[in-house]
Amino acid sequence: KNQVEQSPQSLIILEGKNCTLQCNYTVSPFSNLRWYKQDTGRGPVSLTIMTFSENTKSNGRYTATLDADTKQSSLHITASQLSDSASYICVVSANPRGSTLGRLYFGRGTQLTVWP
Amino acid sequence: EAGVTQFPSHSVIEKGQTVTLRCDPISGHDNLYWYRRVMGKEIKFLLHFVKESKQDESGMPNNRFLAERTGGTYSTLKVQPAELEDSGVYFCASSPHLSLSTDTQYFGPGTRLTVL
């Protein structure tokens, strides 16, 4: 069964601190993994995308890692800001053999709150 | 460039009534997706249009849900008759290329549907 599990479910940190969010998946065949940020009342916005051969990718203060062997990913946020408060969703794309269709499988997200 | 827009932002209806949700994708995007997030669960795929054709509707929960994309522009998702378990947030997303798995999907803000 294709599943994406995220931890922790919620996290509170102080402004300026770092944090790491975790994602484990069982999606197969694997195509790529994305981290999305969803602000309250808005749709998810893509932060990073990694394919099978990529181990790490950065986007400003966001750094994502991928271990395709253990099927784990992490999102590290450096020097957190108040605006980082949001839900962070791990999304894995499955690419059925012989098809270019990419079905997306979503985690439930980690709700991050940054306090001043 | 305008993003994906959805209407209405909120809808409260009684069980047995009909509701129609609308999605306007980013202009020029051939791919249009519908997703749903039930409270406490992850976002799940409903269906995928390529232009006006249904490419994959395997995520549609039952025949009370009808999606259309006449002319390959905007799309509607009709729920008739609505049931309590249909409550949730319905997201629409669009992407430009033909079903490339690495293509980023751009999400709308969602329509929050409450069935009483």
Short mmCIF file of C-alpha atoms in Angstrom, two decimals:
data_model
loop_
_atom_site.label_atom_id
_atom_site.label_comp_id
_atom_site.label_asym_id
_atom_site.label_seq_id
_atom_site.Cartn_x
_atom_site.Cartn_y
_atom_site.Cartn_z
CA LYS A 1 0.00 0.00 0.00
CA ASN A 2 1.34 3.43 -0.96
CA GLN A 3 1.67 5.52 2.18
CA VAL A 4 3.51 8.57 3.42
CA GLU A 5 4.07 9.01 7.14
CA GLN A 6 5.32 12.22 8.72
CA SER A 7 6.64 13.08 12.14
CA PRO A 8 6.23 14.87 14.37
CA GLN A 9 2.56 15.68 13.94
CA SER A 10 3.16 19.12 15.41
CA LEU A 11 6.16 21.12 16.54
CA ILE A 12 6.66 24.39 18.40
CA ILE A 13 9.99 26.18 18.24
CA LEU A 14 11.32 29.62 19.10
CA GLU A 15 12.17 32.11 16.41
CA GLY A 16 15.73 31.74 15.22
CA LYS A 17 15.99 28.06 16.11
CA ASN A 18 16.46 25.20 13.67
CA CYS A 19 14.21 22.20 13.25
CA THR A 20 14.00 18.98 11.25
CA LEU A 21 10.85 17.31 9.98
CA GLN A 22 10.74 13.64 9.00
CA CYS A 23 9.01 11.71 6.24
CA ASN A 24 8.91 7.95 5.63
CA TYR A 25 7.22 6.49 2.58
CA THR A 26 6.32 3.17 1.04
CA VAL A 27 5.30 4.53 -2.37
CA SER A 28 6.40 2.40 -5.27
CA PRO A 29 7.57 2.72 -7.96
CA PHE A 30 9.15 5.91 -6.71
CA SER A 31 9.42 8.87 -9.02
CA ASN A 32 10.18 11.89 -6.88
CA LEU A 33 9.56 13.47 -3.50
CA ARG A 34 8.42 16.99 -2.80
CA TRP A 35 8.04 19.06 0.31
CA TYR A 36 5.15 21.49 0.27
CA LYS A 37 4.38 24.37 2.64
CA GLN A 38 0.75 25.11 3.36
CA ASP A 39 -0.20 28.32 5.10
CA THR A 40 -3.56 28.47 6.85
CA GLY A 41 -6.35 29.04 4.36
CA ARG A 42 -4.11 28.57 1.35
CA GLY A 43 -3.17 25.74 -0.95
CA PRO A 44 0.14 23.87 -0.68
CA VAL A 45 3.17 25.50 -2.30
CA SER A 46 6.13 23.45 -3.50
CA LEU A 47 9.43 24.03 -1.65
CA THR A 48 11.70 21.34 -3.07
CA ILE A 49 11.61 18.37 -5.40
CA MET A 50 14.06 15.47 -5.40
CA THR A 51 14.39 12.53 -7.74
CA PHE A 52 15.85 9.12 -6.98
CA SER A 53 19.44 10.17 -7.61
CA GLU A 54 19.40 13.31 -5.49
CA ASN A 55 20.44 13.19 -1.82
CA THR A 56 19.99 16.80 -0.83
CA LYS A 57 18.48 19.98 -2.17
CA SER A 58 18.30 23.44 -0.70
CA ASN A 59 15.91 26.33 -1.19
CA GLY A 60 17.04 29.25 0.94
CA ARG A 61 16.70 28.27 4.58
CA TYR A 62 15.06 24.97 3.64
CA THR A 63 17.21 21.89 3.04
CA ALA A 64 15.66 18.58 2.09
CA THR A 65 17.42 15.22 2.16
CA LEU A 66 16.43 11.95 0.57
CA ASP A 67 17.59 8.40 1.27
CA ALA A 68 15.93 6.32 -1.41
CA ASP A 69 17.30 3.08 0.07
CA THR A 70 15.62 3.53 3.43
CA LYS A 71 12.74 5.53 1.88
CA GLN A 72 13.21 8.44 4.22
CA SER A 73 13.33 12.17 3.74
CA SER A 74 13.84 15.12 6.02
CA LEU A 75 13.25 18.84 5.77
CA HIS A 76 15.60 21.02 7.79
CA ILE A 77 14.64 24.62 8.46
CA THR A 78 17.43 26.93 9.54
CA ALA A 79 17.07 30.12 11.56
CA SER A 80 13.30 29.87 11.72
CA GLN A 81 11.11 32.93 11.22
CA LEU A 82 7.57 33.65 12.32
CA SER A 83 6.46 33.28 8.72
CA ASP A 84 7.63 29.68 8.75
CA SER A 85 4.58 28.79 10.83
CA ALA A 86 2.62 26.48 8.54
CA SER A 87 1.90 22.86 7.74
CA TYR A 88 4.72 21.09 5.92
CA ILE A 89 3.56 18.25 3.74
CA CYS A 90 5.70 15.47 2.29
CA VAL A 91 4.42 14.38 -1.12
CA VAL A 92 5.70 11.35 -3.02
CA SER A 93 5.04 10.76 -6.69
CA ALA A 94 4.55 7.27 -8.05
CA ASN A 95 5.32 6.66 -11.66
CA PRO A 96 3.70 3.48 -12.95
CA ARG A 97 5.83 1.59 -15.41
CA GLY A 98 5.18 2.57 -18.98
CA SER A 99 3.33 5.71 -18.06
CA THR A 100 4.28 9.33 -17.57
CA LEU A 101 1.44 9.86 -15.16
CA GLY A 102 2.62 10.87 -11.69
CA ARG A 103 0.09 10.08 -8.97
CA LEU A 104 0.81 12.09 -5.82
CA TYR A 105 0.64 10.56 -2.33
CA PHE A 106 0.47 13.01 0.56
CA GLY A 107 1.49 12.80 4.19
CA ARG A 108 -0.74 14.35 6.82
CA GLY A 109 1.77 17.10 7.39
CA THR A 110 3.70 18.51 10.33
CA GLN A 111 2.16 21.62 11.85
CA LEU A 112 5.03 23.95 12.69
CA THR A 113 4.52 26.92 14.99
CA VAL A 114 7.29 29.46 15.45
CA TRP A 115 7.01 31.59 18.56
CA PRO A 116 8.69 34.99 18.99
CA GLU B 1 0.24 35.76 -13.49
CA ALA B 2 -2.92 34.72 -11.67
CA GLY B 3 -2.73 31.49 -9.71
CA VAL B 4 -5.27 28.71 -9.44
CA THR B 5 -8.55 30.07 -8.14
CA GLN B 6 -11.44 28.21 -6.58
CA PHE B 7 -15.01 29.19 -5.83
CA PRO B 8 -16.60 29.29 -3.37
CA SER B 9 -14.09 29.45 -0.55
CA HIS B 10 -16.62 27.98 1.84
CA SER B 11 -19.91 26.13 1.39
CA VAL B 12 -22.30 24.90 4.03
CA ILE B 13 -25.13 22.70 2.83
CA GLU B 14 -27.54 20.18 4.24
CA LYS B 15 -27.35 16.47 3.62
CA GLY B 16 -29.10 15.60 0.38
CA GLN B 17 -28.49 18.94 -1.28
CA THR B 18 -26.33 19.55 -4.34
CA VAL B 19 -23.15 21.61 -4.42
CA THR B 20 -20.96 22.60 -7.34
CA LEU B 21 -17.36 23.63 -6.84
CA ARG B 22 -15.43 25.52 -9.48
CA CYS B 23 -11.76 25.65 -10.30
CA ASP B 24 -9.99 28.01 -12.69
CA PRO B 25 -6.50 26.72 -13.43
CA ILE B 26 -3.52 28.82 -14.41
CA SER B 27 -4.02 29.94 -17.99
CA GLY B 28 -2.44 27.55 -20.47
CA HIS B 29 -2.15 24.64 -18.05
CA ASP B 30 -3.43 21.48 -19.71
CA ASN B 31 -3.41 19.39 -16.55
CA LEU B 32 -6.04 19.92 -13.89
CA TYR B 33 -6.36 17.87 -10.73
CA TRP B 34 -8.93 17.60 -7.97
CA TYR B 35 -7.96 16.54 -4.45
CA ARG B 36 -9.81 16.27 -1.16
CA ARG B 37 -8.69 16.50 2.45
CA VAL B 38 -11.05 15.05 5.02
CA MET B 39 -10.49 16.35 8.56
CA GLY B 40 -7.64 14.59 10.27
CA LYS B 41 -6.57 12.77 7.12
CA GLU B 42 -4.12 13.38 4.33
CA ILE B 43 -4.91 15.04 1.02
CA LYS B 44 -6.09 12.42 -1.47
CA PHE B 45 -6.28 12.38 -5.23
CA LEU B 46 -9.71 12.45 -6.86
CA LEU B 47 -9.14 12.86 -10.58
CA HIS B 48 -6.97 14.28 -13.33
CA PHE B 49 -7.97 16.08 -16.53
CA VAL B 50 -5.73 16.59 -19.52
CA LYS B 51 -7.44 19.43 -21.35
CA GLU B 52 -11.09 18.36 -21.45
CA SER B 53 -10.47 14.63 -21.12
CA LYS B 54 -10.53 12.64 -17.90
CA GLN B 55 -7.12 11.00 -17.73
CA ASP B 56 -7.57 9.29 -14.38
CA GLU B 57 -10.68 9.31 -12.23
CA SER B 58 -9.80 6.35 -10.07
CA GLY B 59 -9.82 8.46 -6.91
CA MET B 60 -13.46 9.52 -7.19
CA PRO B 61 -15.23 8.06 -4.14
CA ASN B 62 -18.56 7.20 -5.78
CA ASN B 63 -21.03 8.17 -8.47
CA ARG B 64 -22.37 11.07 -6.43
CA PHE B 65 -19.33 13.00 -7.61
CA LEU B 66 -19.25 14.37 -11.16
CA ALA B 67 -16.37 16.39 -12.57
CA GLU B 68 -16.38 18.23 -15.85
CA ARG B 69 -13.97 20.41 -17.76
CA THR B 70 -15.80 21.66 -20.81
CA GLY B 71 -13.55 23.35 -23.33
CA GLY B 72 -10.46 22.42 -21.37
CA THR B 73 -10.46 25.57 -19.28
CA TYR B 74 -12.21 25.73 -15.92
CA SER B 75 -13.54 22.67 -14.15
CA THR B 76 -16.51 21.94 -11.93
CA LEU B 77 -16.97 19.26 -9.32
CA LYS B 78 -20.56 18.50 -8.45
CA VAL B 79 -21.64 16.50 -5.43
CA GLN B 80 -25.23 15.25 -5.69
CA PRO B 81 -26.69 14.37 -3.26
CA ALA B 82 -24.21 15.42 -0.59
CA GLU B 83 -23.60 13.19 2.42
CA LEU B 84 -22.04 13.99 5.79
CA GLU B 85 -18.80 12.20 4.91
CA ASP B 86 -18.29 14.51 1.93
CA SER B 87 -17.27 17.30 4.28
CA GLY B 88 -13.69 18.41 3.81
CA VAL B 89 -11.48 20.76 1.86
CA TYR B 90 -11.45 20.28 -1.89
CA PHE B 91 -8.28 21.41 -3.63
CA CYS B 92 -7.72 21.98 -7.30
CA ALA B 93 -4.26 22.02 -8.85
CA SER B 94 -2.91 22.59 -12.33
CA SER B 95 0.34 21.94 -14.16
CA PRO B 96 1.52 22.92 -17.61
CA HIS B 97 3.09 19.88 -19.19
CA LEU B 98 1.58 16.63 -20.36
CA SER B 99 1.61 14.43 -17.29
CA LEU B 100 5.30 14.74 -16.53
CA SER B 101 5.83 13.29 -13.07
CA THR B 102 8.36 15.98 -12.20
CA ASP B 103 6.00 18.75 -13.19
CA THR B 104 5.10 21.00 -10.26
CA GLN B 105 1.42 21.20 -9.50
CA TYR B 106 0.15 24.59 -8.43
CA PHE B 107 -2.62 24.42 -5.90
CA GLY B 108 -5.62 26.62 -5.36
CA PRO B 109 -6.68 27.77 -1.88
CA GLY B 110 -9.35 25.09 -1.64
CA THR B 111 -13.08 25.05 -1.02
CA ARG B 112 -14.12 24.08 2.47
CA LEU B 113 -17.33 22.04 2.22
CA THR B 114 -19.42 21.37 5.29
CA VAL B 115 -22.39 19.02 5.02
CA LEU B 116 -24.81 19.22 7.94
#
